Tab-separated table of C-alpha atoms and ligand atoms in Angstrom:
chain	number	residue	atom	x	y	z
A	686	UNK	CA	1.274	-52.561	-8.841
A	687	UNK	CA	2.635	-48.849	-8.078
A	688	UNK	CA	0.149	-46.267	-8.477
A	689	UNK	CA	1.842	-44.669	-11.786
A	690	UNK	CA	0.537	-48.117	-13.044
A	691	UNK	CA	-2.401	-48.406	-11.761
A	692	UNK	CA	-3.170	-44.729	-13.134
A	693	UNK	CA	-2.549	-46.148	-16.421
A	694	UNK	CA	-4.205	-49.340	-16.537
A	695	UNK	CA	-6.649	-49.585	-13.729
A	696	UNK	CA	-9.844	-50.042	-15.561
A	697	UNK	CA	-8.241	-49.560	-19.042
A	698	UNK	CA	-8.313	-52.548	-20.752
A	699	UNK	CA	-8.561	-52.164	-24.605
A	700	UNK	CA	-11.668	-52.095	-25.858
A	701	UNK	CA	-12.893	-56.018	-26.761
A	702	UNK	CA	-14.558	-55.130	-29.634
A	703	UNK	CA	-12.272	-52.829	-31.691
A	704	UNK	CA	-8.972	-53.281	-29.490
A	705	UNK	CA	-8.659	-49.339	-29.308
A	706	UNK	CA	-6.011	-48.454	-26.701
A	707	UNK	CA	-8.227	-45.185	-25.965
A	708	UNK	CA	-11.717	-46.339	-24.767
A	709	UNK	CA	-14.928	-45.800	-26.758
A	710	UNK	CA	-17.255	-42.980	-25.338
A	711	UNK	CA	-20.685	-45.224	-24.360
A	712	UNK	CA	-23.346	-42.792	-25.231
A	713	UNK	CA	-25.906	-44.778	-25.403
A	714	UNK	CA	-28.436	-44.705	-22.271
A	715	UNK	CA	-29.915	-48.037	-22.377
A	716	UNK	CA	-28.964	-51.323	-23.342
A	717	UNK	CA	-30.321	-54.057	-24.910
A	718	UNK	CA	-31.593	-57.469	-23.529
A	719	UNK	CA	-31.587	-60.919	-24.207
A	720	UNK	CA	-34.293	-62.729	-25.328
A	721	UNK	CA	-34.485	-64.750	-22.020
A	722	UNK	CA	-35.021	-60.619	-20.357
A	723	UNK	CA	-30.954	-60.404	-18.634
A	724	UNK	CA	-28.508	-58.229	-19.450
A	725	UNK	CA	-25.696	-60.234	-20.871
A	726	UNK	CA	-23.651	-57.200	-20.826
A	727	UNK	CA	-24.335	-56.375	-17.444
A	728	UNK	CA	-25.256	-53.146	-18.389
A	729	UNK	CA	-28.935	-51.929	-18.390
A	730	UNK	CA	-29.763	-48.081	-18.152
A	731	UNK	CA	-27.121	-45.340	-18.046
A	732	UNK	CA	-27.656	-43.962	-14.345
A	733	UNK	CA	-27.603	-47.053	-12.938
A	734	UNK	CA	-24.425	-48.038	-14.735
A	735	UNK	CA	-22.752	-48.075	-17.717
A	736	UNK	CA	-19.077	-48.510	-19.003
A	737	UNK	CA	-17.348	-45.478	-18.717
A	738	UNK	CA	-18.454	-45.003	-15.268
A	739	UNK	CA	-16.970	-48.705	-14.134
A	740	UNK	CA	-13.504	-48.082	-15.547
A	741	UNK	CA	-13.336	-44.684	-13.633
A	742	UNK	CA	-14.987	-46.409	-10.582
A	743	UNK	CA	-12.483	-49.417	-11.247
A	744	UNK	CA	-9.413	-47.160	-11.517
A	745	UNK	CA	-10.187	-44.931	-8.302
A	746	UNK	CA	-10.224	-47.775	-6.134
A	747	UNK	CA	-7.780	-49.213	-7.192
A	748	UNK	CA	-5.584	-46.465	-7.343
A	749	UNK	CA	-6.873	-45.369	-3.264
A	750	UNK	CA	-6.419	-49.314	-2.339
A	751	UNK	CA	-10.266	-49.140	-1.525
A	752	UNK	CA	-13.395	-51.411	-1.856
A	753	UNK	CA	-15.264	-49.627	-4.358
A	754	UNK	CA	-15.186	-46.157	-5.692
A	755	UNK	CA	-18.602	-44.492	-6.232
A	756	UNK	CA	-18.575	-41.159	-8.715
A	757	UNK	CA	-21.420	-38.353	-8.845
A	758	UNK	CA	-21.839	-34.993	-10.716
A	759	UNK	CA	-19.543	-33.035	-8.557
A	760	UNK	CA	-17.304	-33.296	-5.764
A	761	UNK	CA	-20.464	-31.450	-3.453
A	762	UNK	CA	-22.420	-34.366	-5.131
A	763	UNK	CA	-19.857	-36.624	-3.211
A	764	UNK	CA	-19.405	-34.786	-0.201
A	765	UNK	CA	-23.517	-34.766	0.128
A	766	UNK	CA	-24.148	-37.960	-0.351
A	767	UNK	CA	-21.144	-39.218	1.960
A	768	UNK	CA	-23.723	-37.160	4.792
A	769	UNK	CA	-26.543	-38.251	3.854
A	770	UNK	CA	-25.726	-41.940	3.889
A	771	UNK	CA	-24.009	-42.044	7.302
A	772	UNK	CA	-25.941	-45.036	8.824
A	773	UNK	CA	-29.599	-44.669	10.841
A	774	UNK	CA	-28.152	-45.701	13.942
A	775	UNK	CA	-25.194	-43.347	14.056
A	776	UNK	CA	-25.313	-39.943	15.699
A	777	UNK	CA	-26.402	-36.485	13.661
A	778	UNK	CA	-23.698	-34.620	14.539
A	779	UNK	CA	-20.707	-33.915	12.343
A	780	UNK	CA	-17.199	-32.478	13.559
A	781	UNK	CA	-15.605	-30.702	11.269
A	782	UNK	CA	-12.162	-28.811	10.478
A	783	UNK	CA	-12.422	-24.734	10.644
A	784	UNK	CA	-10.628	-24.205	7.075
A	785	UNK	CA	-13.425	-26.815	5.660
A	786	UNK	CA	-13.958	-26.039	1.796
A	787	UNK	CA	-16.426	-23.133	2.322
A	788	UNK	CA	-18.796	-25.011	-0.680
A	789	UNK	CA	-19.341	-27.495	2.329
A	790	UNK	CA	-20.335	-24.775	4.776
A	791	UNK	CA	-22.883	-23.322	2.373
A	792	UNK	CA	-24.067	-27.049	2.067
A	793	UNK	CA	-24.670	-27.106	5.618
A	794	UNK	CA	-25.963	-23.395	6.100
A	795	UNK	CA	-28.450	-22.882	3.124
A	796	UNK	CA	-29.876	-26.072	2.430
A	797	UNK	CA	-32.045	-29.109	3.986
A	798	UNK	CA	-29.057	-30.816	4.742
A	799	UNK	CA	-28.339	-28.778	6.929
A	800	UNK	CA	-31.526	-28.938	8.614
A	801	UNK	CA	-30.905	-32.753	9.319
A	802	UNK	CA	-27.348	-32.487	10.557
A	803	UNK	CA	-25.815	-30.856	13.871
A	804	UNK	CA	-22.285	-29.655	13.455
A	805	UNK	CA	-19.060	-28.612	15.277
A	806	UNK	CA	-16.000	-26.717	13.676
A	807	UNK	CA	-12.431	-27.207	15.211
A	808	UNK	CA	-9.449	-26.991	14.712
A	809	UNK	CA	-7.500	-29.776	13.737
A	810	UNK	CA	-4.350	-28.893	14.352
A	811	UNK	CA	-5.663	-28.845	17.913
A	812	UNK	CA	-5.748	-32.676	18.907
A	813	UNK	CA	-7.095	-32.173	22.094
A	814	UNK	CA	-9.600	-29.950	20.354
A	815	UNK	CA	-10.224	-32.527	18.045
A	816	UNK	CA	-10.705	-35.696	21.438
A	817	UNK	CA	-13.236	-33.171	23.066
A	818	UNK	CA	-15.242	-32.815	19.930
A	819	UNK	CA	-15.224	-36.373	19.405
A	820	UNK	CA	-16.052	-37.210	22.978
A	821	UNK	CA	-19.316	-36.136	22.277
A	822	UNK	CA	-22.130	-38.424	20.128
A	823	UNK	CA	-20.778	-38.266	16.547
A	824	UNK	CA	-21.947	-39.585	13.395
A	825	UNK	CA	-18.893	-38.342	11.321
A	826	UNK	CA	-15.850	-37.114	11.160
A	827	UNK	CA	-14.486	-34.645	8.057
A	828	UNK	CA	-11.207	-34.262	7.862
A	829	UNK	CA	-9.484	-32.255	5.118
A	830	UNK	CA	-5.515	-31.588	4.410
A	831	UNK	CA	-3.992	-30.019	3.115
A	832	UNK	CA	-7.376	-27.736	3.932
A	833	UNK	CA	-8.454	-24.997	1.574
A	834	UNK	CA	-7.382	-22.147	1.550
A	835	UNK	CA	-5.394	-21.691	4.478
A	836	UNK	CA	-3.079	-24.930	3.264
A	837	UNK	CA	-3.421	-26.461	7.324
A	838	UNK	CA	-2.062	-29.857	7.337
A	839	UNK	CA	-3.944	-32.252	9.631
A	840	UNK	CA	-2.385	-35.670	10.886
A	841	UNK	CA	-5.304	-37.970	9.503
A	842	UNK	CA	-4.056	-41.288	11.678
A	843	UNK	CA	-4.300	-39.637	14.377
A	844	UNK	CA	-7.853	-38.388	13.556
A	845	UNK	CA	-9.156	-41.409	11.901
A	846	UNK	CA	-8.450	-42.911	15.455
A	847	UNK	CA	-10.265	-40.761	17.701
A	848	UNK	CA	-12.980	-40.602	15.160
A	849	UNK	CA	-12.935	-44.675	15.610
A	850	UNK	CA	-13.035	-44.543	19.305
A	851	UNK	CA	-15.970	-42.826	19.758
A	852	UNK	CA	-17.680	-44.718	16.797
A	853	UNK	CA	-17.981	-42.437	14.283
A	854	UNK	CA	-17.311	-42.319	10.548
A	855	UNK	CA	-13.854	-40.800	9.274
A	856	UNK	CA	-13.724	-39.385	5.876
A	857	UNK	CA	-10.875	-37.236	4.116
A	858	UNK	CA	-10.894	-34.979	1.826
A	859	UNK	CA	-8.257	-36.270	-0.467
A	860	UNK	CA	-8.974	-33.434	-3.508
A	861	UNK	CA	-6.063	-31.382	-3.573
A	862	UNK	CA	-3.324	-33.756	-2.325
A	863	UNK	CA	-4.580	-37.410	-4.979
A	864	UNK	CA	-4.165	-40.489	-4.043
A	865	UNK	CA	-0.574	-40.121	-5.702
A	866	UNK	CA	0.558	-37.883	-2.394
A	867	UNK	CA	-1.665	-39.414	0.160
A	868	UNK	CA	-3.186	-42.412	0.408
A	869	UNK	CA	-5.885	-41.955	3.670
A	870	UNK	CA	-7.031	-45.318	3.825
A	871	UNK	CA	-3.172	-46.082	4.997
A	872	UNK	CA	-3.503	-43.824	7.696
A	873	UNK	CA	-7.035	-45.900	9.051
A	874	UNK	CA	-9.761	-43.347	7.069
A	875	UNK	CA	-12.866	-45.144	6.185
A	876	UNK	CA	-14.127	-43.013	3.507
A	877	UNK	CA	-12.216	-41.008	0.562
A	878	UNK	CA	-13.874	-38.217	-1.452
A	879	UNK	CA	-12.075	-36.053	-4.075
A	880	UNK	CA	-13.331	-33.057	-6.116
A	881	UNK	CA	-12.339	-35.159	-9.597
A	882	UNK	CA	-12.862	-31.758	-11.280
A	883	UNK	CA	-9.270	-30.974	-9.883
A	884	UNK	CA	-5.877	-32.222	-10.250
A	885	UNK	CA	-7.374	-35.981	-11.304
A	886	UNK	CA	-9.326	-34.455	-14.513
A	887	UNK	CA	-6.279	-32.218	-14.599
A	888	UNK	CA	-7.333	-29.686	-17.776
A	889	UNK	CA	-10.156	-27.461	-15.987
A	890	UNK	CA	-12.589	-29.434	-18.592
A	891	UNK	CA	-14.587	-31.253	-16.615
A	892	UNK	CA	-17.048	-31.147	-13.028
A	893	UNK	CA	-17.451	-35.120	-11.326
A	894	UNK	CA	-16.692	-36.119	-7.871
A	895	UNK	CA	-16.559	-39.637	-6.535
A	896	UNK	CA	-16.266	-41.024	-2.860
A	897	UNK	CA	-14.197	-44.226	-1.930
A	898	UNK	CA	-14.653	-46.889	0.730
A	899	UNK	CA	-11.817	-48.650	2.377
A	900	UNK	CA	-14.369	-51.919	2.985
A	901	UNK	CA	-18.436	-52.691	1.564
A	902	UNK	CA	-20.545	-52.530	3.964
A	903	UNK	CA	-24.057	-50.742	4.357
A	904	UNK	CA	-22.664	-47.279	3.987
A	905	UNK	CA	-21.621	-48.321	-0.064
A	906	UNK	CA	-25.310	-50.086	-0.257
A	907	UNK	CA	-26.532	-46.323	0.703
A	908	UNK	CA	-23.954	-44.548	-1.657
A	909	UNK	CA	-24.842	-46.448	-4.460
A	910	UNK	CA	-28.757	-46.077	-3.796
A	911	UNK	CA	-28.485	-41.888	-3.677
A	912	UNK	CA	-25.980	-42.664	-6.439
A	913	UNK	CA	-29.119	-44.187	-8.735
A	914	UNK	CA	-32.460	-43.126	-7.112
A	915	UNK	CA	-31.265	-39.240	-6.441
A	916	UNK	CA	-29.447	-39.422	-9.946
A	917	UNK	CA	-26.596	-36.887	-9.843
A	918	UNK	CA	-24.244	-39.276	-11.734
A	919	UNK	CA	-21.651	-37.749	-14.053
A	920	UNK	CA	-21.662	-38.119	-17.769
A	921	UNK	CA	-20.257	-40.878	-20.150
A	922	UNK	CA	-18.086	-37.934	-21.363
A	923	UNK	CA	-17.795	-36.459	-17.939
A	924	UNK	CA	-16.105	-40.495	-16.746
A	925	UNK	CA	-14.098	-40.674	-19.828
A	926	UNK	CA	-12.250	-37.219	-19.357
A	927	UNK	CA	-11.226	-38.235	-15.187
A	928	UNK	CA	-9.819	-41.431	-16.400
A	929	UNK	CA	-8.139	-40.045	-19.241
A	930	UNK	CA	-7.064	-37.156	-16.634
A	931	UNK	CA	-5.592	-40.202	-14.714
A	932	UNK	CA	-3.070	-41.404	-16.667
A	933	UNK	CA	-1.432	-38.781	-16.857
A	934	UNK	CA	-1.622	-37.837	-12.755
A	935	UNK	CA	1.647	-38.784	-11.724
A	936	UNK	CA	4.094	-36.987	-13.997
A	937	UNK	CA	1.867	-33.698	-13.537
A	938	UNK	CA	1.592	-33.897	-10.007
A	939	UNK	CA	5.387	-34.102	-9.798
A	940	UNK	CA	5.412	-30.807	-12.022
A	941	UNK	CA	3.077	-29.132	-9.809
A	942	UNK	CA	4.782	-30.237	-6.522
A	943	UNK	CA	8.326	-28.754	-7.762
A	944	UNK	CA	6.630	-25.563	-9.406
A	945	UNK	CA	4.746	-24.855	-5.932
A	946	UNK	CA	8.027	-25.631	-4.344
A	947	UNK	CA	9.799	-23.260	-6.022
A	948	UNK	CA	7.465	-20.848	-5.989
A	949	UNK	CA	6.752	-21.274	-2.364
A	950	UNK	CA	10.926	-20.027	-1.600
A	951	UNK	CA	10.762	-16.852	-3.717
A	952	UNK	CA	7.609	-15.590	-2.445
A	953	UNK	CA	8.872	-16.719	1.451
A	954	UNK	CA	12.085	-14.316	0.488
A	955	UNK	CA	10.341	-11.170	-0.948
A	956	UNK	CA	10.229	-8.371	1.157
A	957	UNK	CA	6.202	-7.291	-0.210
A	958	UNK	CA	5.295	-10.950	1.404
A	959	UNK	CA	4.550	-11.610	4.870
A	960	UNK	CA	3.632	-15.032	4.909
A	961	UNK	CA	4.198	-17.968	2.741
A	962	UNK	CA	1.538	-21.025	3.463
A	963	UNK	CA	3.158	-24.128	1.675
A	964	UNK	CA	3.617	-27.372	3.953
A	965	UNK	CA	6.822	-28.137	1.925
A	966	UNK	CA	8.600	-24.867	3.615
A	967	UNK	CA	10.601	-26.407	7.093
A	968	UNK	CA	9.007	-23.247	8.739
A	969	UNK	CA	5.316	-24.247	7.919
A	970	UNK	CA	3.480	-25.392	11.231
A	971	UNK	CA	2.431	-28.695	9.205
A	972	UNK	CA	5.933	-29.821	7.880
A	973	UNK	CA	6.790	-32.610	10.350
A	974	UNK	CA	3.140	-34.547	9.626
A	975	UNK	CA	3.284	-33.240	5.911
A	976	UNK	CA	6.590	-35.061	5.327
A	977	UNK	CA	4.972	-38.118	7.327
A	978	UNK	CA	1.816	-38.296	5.463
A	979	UNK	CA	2.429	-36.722	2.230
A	980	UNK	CA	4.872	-37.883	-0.731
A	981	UNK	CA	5.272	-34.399	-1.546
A	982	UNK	CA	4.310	-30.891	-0.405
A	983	UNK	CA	1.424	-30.670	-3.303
A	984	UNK	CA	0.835	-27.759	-6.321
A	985	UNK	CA	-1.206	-25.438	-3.350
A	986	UNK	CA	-0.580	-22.226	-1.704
A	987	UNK	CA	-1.545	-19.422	-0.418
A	988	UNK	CA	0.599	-16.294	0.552
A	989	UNK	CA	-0.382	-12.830	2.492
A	990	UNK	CA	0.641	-9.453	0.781
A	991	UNK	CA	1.788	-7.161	3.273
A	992	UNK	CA	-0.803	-4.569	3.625
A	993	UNK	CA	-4.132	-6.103	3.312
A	994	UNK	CA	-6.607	-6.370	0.847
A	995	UNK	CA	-6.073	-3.123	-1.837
A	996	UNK	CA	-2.220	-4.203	-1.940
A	997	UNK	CA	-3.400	-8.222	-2.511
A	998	UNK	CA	-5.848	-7.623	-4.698
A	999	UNK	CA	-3.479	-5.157	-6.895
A	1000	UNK	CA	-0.868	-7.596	-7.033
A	1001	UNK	CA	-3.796	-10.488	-8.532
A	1002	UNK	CA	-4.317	-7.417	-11.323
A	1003	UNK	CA	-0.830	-6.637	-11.650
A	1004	UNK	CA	-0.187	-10.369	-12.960
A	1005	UNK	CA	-0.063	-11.180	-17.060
A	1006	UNK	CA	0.597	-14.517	-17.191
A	1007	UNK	CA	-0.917	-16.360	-13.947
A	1008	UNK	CA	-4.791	-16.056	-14.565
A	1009	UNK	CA	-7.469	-14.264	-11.773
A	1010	UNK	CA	-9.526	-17.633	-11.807
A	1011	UNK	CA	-11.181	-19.817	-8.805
A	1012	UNK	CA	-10.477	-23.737	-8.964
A	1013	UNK	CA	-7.527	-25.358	-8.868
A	1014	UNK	CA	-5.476	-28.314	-9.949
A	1015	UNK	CA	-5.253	-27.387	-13.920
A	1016	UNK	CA	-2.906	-27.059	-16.412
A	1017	UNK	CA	-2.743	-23.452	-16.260
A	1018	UNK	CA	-1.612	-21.048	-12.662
A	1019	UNK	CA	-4.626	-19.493	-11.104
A	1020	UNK	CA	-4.677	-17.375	-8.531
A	1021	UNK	CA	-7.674	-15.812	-6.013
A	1022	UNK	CA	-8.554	-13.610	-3.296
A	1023	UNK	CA	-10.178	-16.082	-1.124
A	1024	UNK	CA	-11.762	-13.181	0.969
A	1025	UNK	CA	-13.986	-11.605	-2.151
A	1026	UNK	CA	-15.422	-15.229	-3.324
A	1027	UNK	CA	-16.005	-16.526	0.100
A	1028	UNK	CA	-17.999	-13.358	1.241
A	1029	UNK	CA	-18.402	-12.065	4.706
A	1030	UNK	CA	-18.456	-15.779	6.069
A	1031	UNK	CA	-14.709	-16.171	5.251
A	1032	UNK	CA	-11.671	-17.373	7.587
A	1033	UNK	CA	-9.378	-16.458	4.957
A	1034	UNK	CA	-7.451	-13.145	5.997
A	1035	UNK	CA	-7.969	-10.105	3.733
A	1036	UNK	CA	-4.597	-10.534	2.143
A	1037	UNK	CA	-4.082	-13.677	1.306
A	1038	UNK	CA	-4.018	-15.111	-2.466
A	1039	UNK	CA	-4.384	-18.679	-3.138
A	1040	UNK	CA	-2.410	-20.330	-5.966
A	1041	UNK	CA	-2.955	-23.065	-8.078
A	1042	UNK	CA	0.380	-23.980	-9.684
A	1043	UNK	CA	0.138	-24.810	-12.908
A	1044	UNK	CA	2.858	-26.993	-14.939
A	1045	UNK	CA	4.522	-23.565	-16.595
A	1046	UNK	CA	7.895	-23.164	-16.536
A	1047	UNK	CA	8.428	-22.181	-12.753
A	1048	UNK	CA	10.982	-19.353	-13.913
A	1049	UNK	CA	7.982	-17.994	-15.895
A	1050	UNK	CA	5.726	-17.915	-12.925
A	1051	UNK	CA	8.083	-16.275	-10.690
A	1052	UNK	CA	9.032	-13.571	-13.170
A	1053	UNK	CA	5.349	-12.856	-13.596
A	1054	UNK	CA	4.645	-12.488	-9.733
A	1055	UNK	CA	8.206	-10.584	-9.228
A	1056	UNK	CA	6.977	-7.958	-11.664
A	1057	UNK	CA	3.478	-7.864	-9.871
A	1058	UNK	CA	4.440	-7.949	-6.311
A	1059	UNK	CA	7.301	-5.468	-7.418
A	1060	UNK	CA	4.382	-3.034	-8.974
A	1061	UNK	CA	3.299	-2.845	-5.277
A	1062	UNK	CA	6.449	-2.178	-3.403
A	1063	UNK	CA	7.148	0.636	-5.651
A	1064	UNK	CA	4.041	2.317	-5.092
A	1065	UNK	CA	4.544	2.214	-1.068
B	2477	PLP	C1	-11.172	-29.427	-1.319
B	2477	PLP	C2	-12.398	-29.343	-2.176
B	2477	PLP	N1	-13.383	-30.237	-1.993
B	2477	PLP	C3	-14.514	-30.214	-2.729
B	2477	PLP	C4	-14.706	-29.246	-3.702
B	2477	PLP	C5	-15.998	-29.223	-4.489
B	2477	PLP	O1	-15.824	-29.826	-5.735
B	2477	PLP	P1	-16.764	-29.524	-7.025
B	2477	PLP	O2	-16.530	-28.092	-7.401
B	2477	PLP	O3	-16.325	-30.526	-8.033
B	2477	PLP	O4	-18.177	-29.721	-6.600
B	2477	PLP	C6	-13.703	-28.306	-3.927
B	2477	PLP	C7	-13.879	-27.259	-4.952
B	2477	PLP	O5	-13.137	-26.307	-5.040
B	2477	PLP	C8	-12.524	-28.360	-3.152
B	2477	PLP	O6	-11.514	-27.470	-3.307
């Protein structure tokens, strides 16, 4: 089946009980046994499993063409647990992209994990960058496109293969373009994670993460394992509001991709802009692999406001309509200056703005960022 279907009715059989088309919220923690002491249900205690989880888990899978899905608290619950179950007998060392989601860079700098783990940041654009990192023992690869916030696009077959010649785990990133854009496993990545808090819940309503595998094998044992023992699982409530978010993925990601894109060719023509990063632009350095790997551009982007910080951060406060607001992958336009929330550690340059782009009326959100960007040309 396409993935519009699958969105729809991976894991979303009506309920046996009642027949409700809309699935029952499974509160309950535990569940009762048998007389003989099984489970005929197959459920037994909520963190080790429990309804609402399985149809999300069901539905991601499916919808990434994986082996199993595997959800947690957050997408950082994901991405640590994809770490920390990298096999015994692999290397410690991880090689990662420079524009890597700064939460994963605080993962690594100010906690234990950290303290287990040796790391190297390149840039993946760079594929010879890229072979020499990888020529060296590694445990695992990260790979992340379109990467946040600088929008790079990497090529991820090309990646997932040098990561597989010198025997070490690929995993991608797939948060901000959904398995309805790109599909990694396609391109030879063994592991999936997304940030389900994003465009898959879709409504800024709820935090979950989940990692898929493209096979089982001992690295899903260990996921599942950190999954129960370490117990950062995500809700009843928290499952039922991703899948829900699902069905409606593919109509709003087609919104956001033609809302960025228009967005993406006023701000590359006005004269208080100096750069526009948005793969779906021919002049973006990613465009060629974008169009390869990509179905479309994605709701992302980030632009620099000539000047530097004062003049970007003026335009963010000259806007009514777009909200000042991290995340990304809502309902509603957010915008950011990367710069201030990633602190002194950031790559981002001191003018950029990122944009999430909502599923307004594109007119709308170009009026509102013509009147704010026009605020600053008239002061110069
Ligand atoms: C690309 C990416 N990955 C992972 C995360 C972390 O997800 P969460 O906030 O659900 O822990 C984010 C959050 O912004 C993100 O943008």
């Amino acid at each position: 089946m396409h993935p519009e279907t699958l969105a729809v009715h991976a894991g979303q059989k009506s309920d046996p009980v009642t027949g409700a088309i809309a699935a029952p919220i499974y509160l309950s923690t535990t569940f009762e046994r048998s007389a003989d002491g099984t489970f005929p249900s197959g459920y037994e205690y909520s963190r080790d499993d429990n309804p609402n989880r399985r149809n999300l888990e069901t539905c991601l899978a499916a919808l990434e063409g994986g082996a199993e899905a595997i959800t947690f608290a957050s997408g950082m619950a994901a991405i640590t647990a994809v770490i920390e179950s990298l096999p015994d007998d692999l290397p410690k060392r991880l090689v990662l992209p420079d524009d890597i989601y700064f939460g994963v860079r605080s993962l690594l700098n100010e906690t234990d994990v950290g303290r287990r783990f040796e790391w190297e940041v390149v840039d993946m654009t760079d594929l010879q960058a890229v072979r020499a990192a990888c020529a060296k023992p590694t445990g695992l690869v990260w790979i992340e496109t379109p990467s946040n916030p600088l929008v790079k696009i990497v090529d991820i077959a090309a990646i997932a293969q040098l990561a597989r010649e010198g025997g070490a785990v690929s995993a991608v990133d797939n948060t901000w373009a959904t398995p309805l854009l790109t599909r990694p496993f396609e391109f030879g990545a063994d592991l999936v994670v997304h940030s389900l808090t994003k465009y898959i819940g879709g409504h800024s309503d709820v935090m979950i993460g989940a990692v898929v595998s493209r096979e089982s094998g001992p690295q899903n044992l260990a996921l599942r394992a950190i999954q129960k023992h370490k117990g950062s699982v995500p809700s009843p409530l928290d499952c039922w509001l991703a899948l829900r978010g699902i069905q409606s993925l593919a109509p709003r990601m087609q919104v956001h991709c033609g809302n960025a894109m228009e967005v993406a060719r006023f701000l590359s023509q006005h004269p208080a802009v100096s750069v526009v990063h948005y793969p779906g632009l021919p002049t973006h350095p990613g465009f060629a692999v974008a169009s390869k790997q990509m179905k479309s551009f994605g709701g992302m982007l980030s632009f620099e406001v000539a000047g530097a910080r004062k003049e970007a951060m003026a335009v963010a406060g000259a806007l009514r309509l777009i909200a000042r607001a991290t995340s990304l992958g809502g309902t509603h336009s957010l915008i950011e200056h990367r710069a201030s929330v990633e602190g002194p550690q950031t790559k981002a340059p001191e003018g950029l703005l990122r944009m999430s782009i909502g599923l307004e009326n594109a007119l709308d959100l170009i009026s509102d960022l013509d009147q704010a960007l026009g605020q600053i040309s008239n002061r110069r």
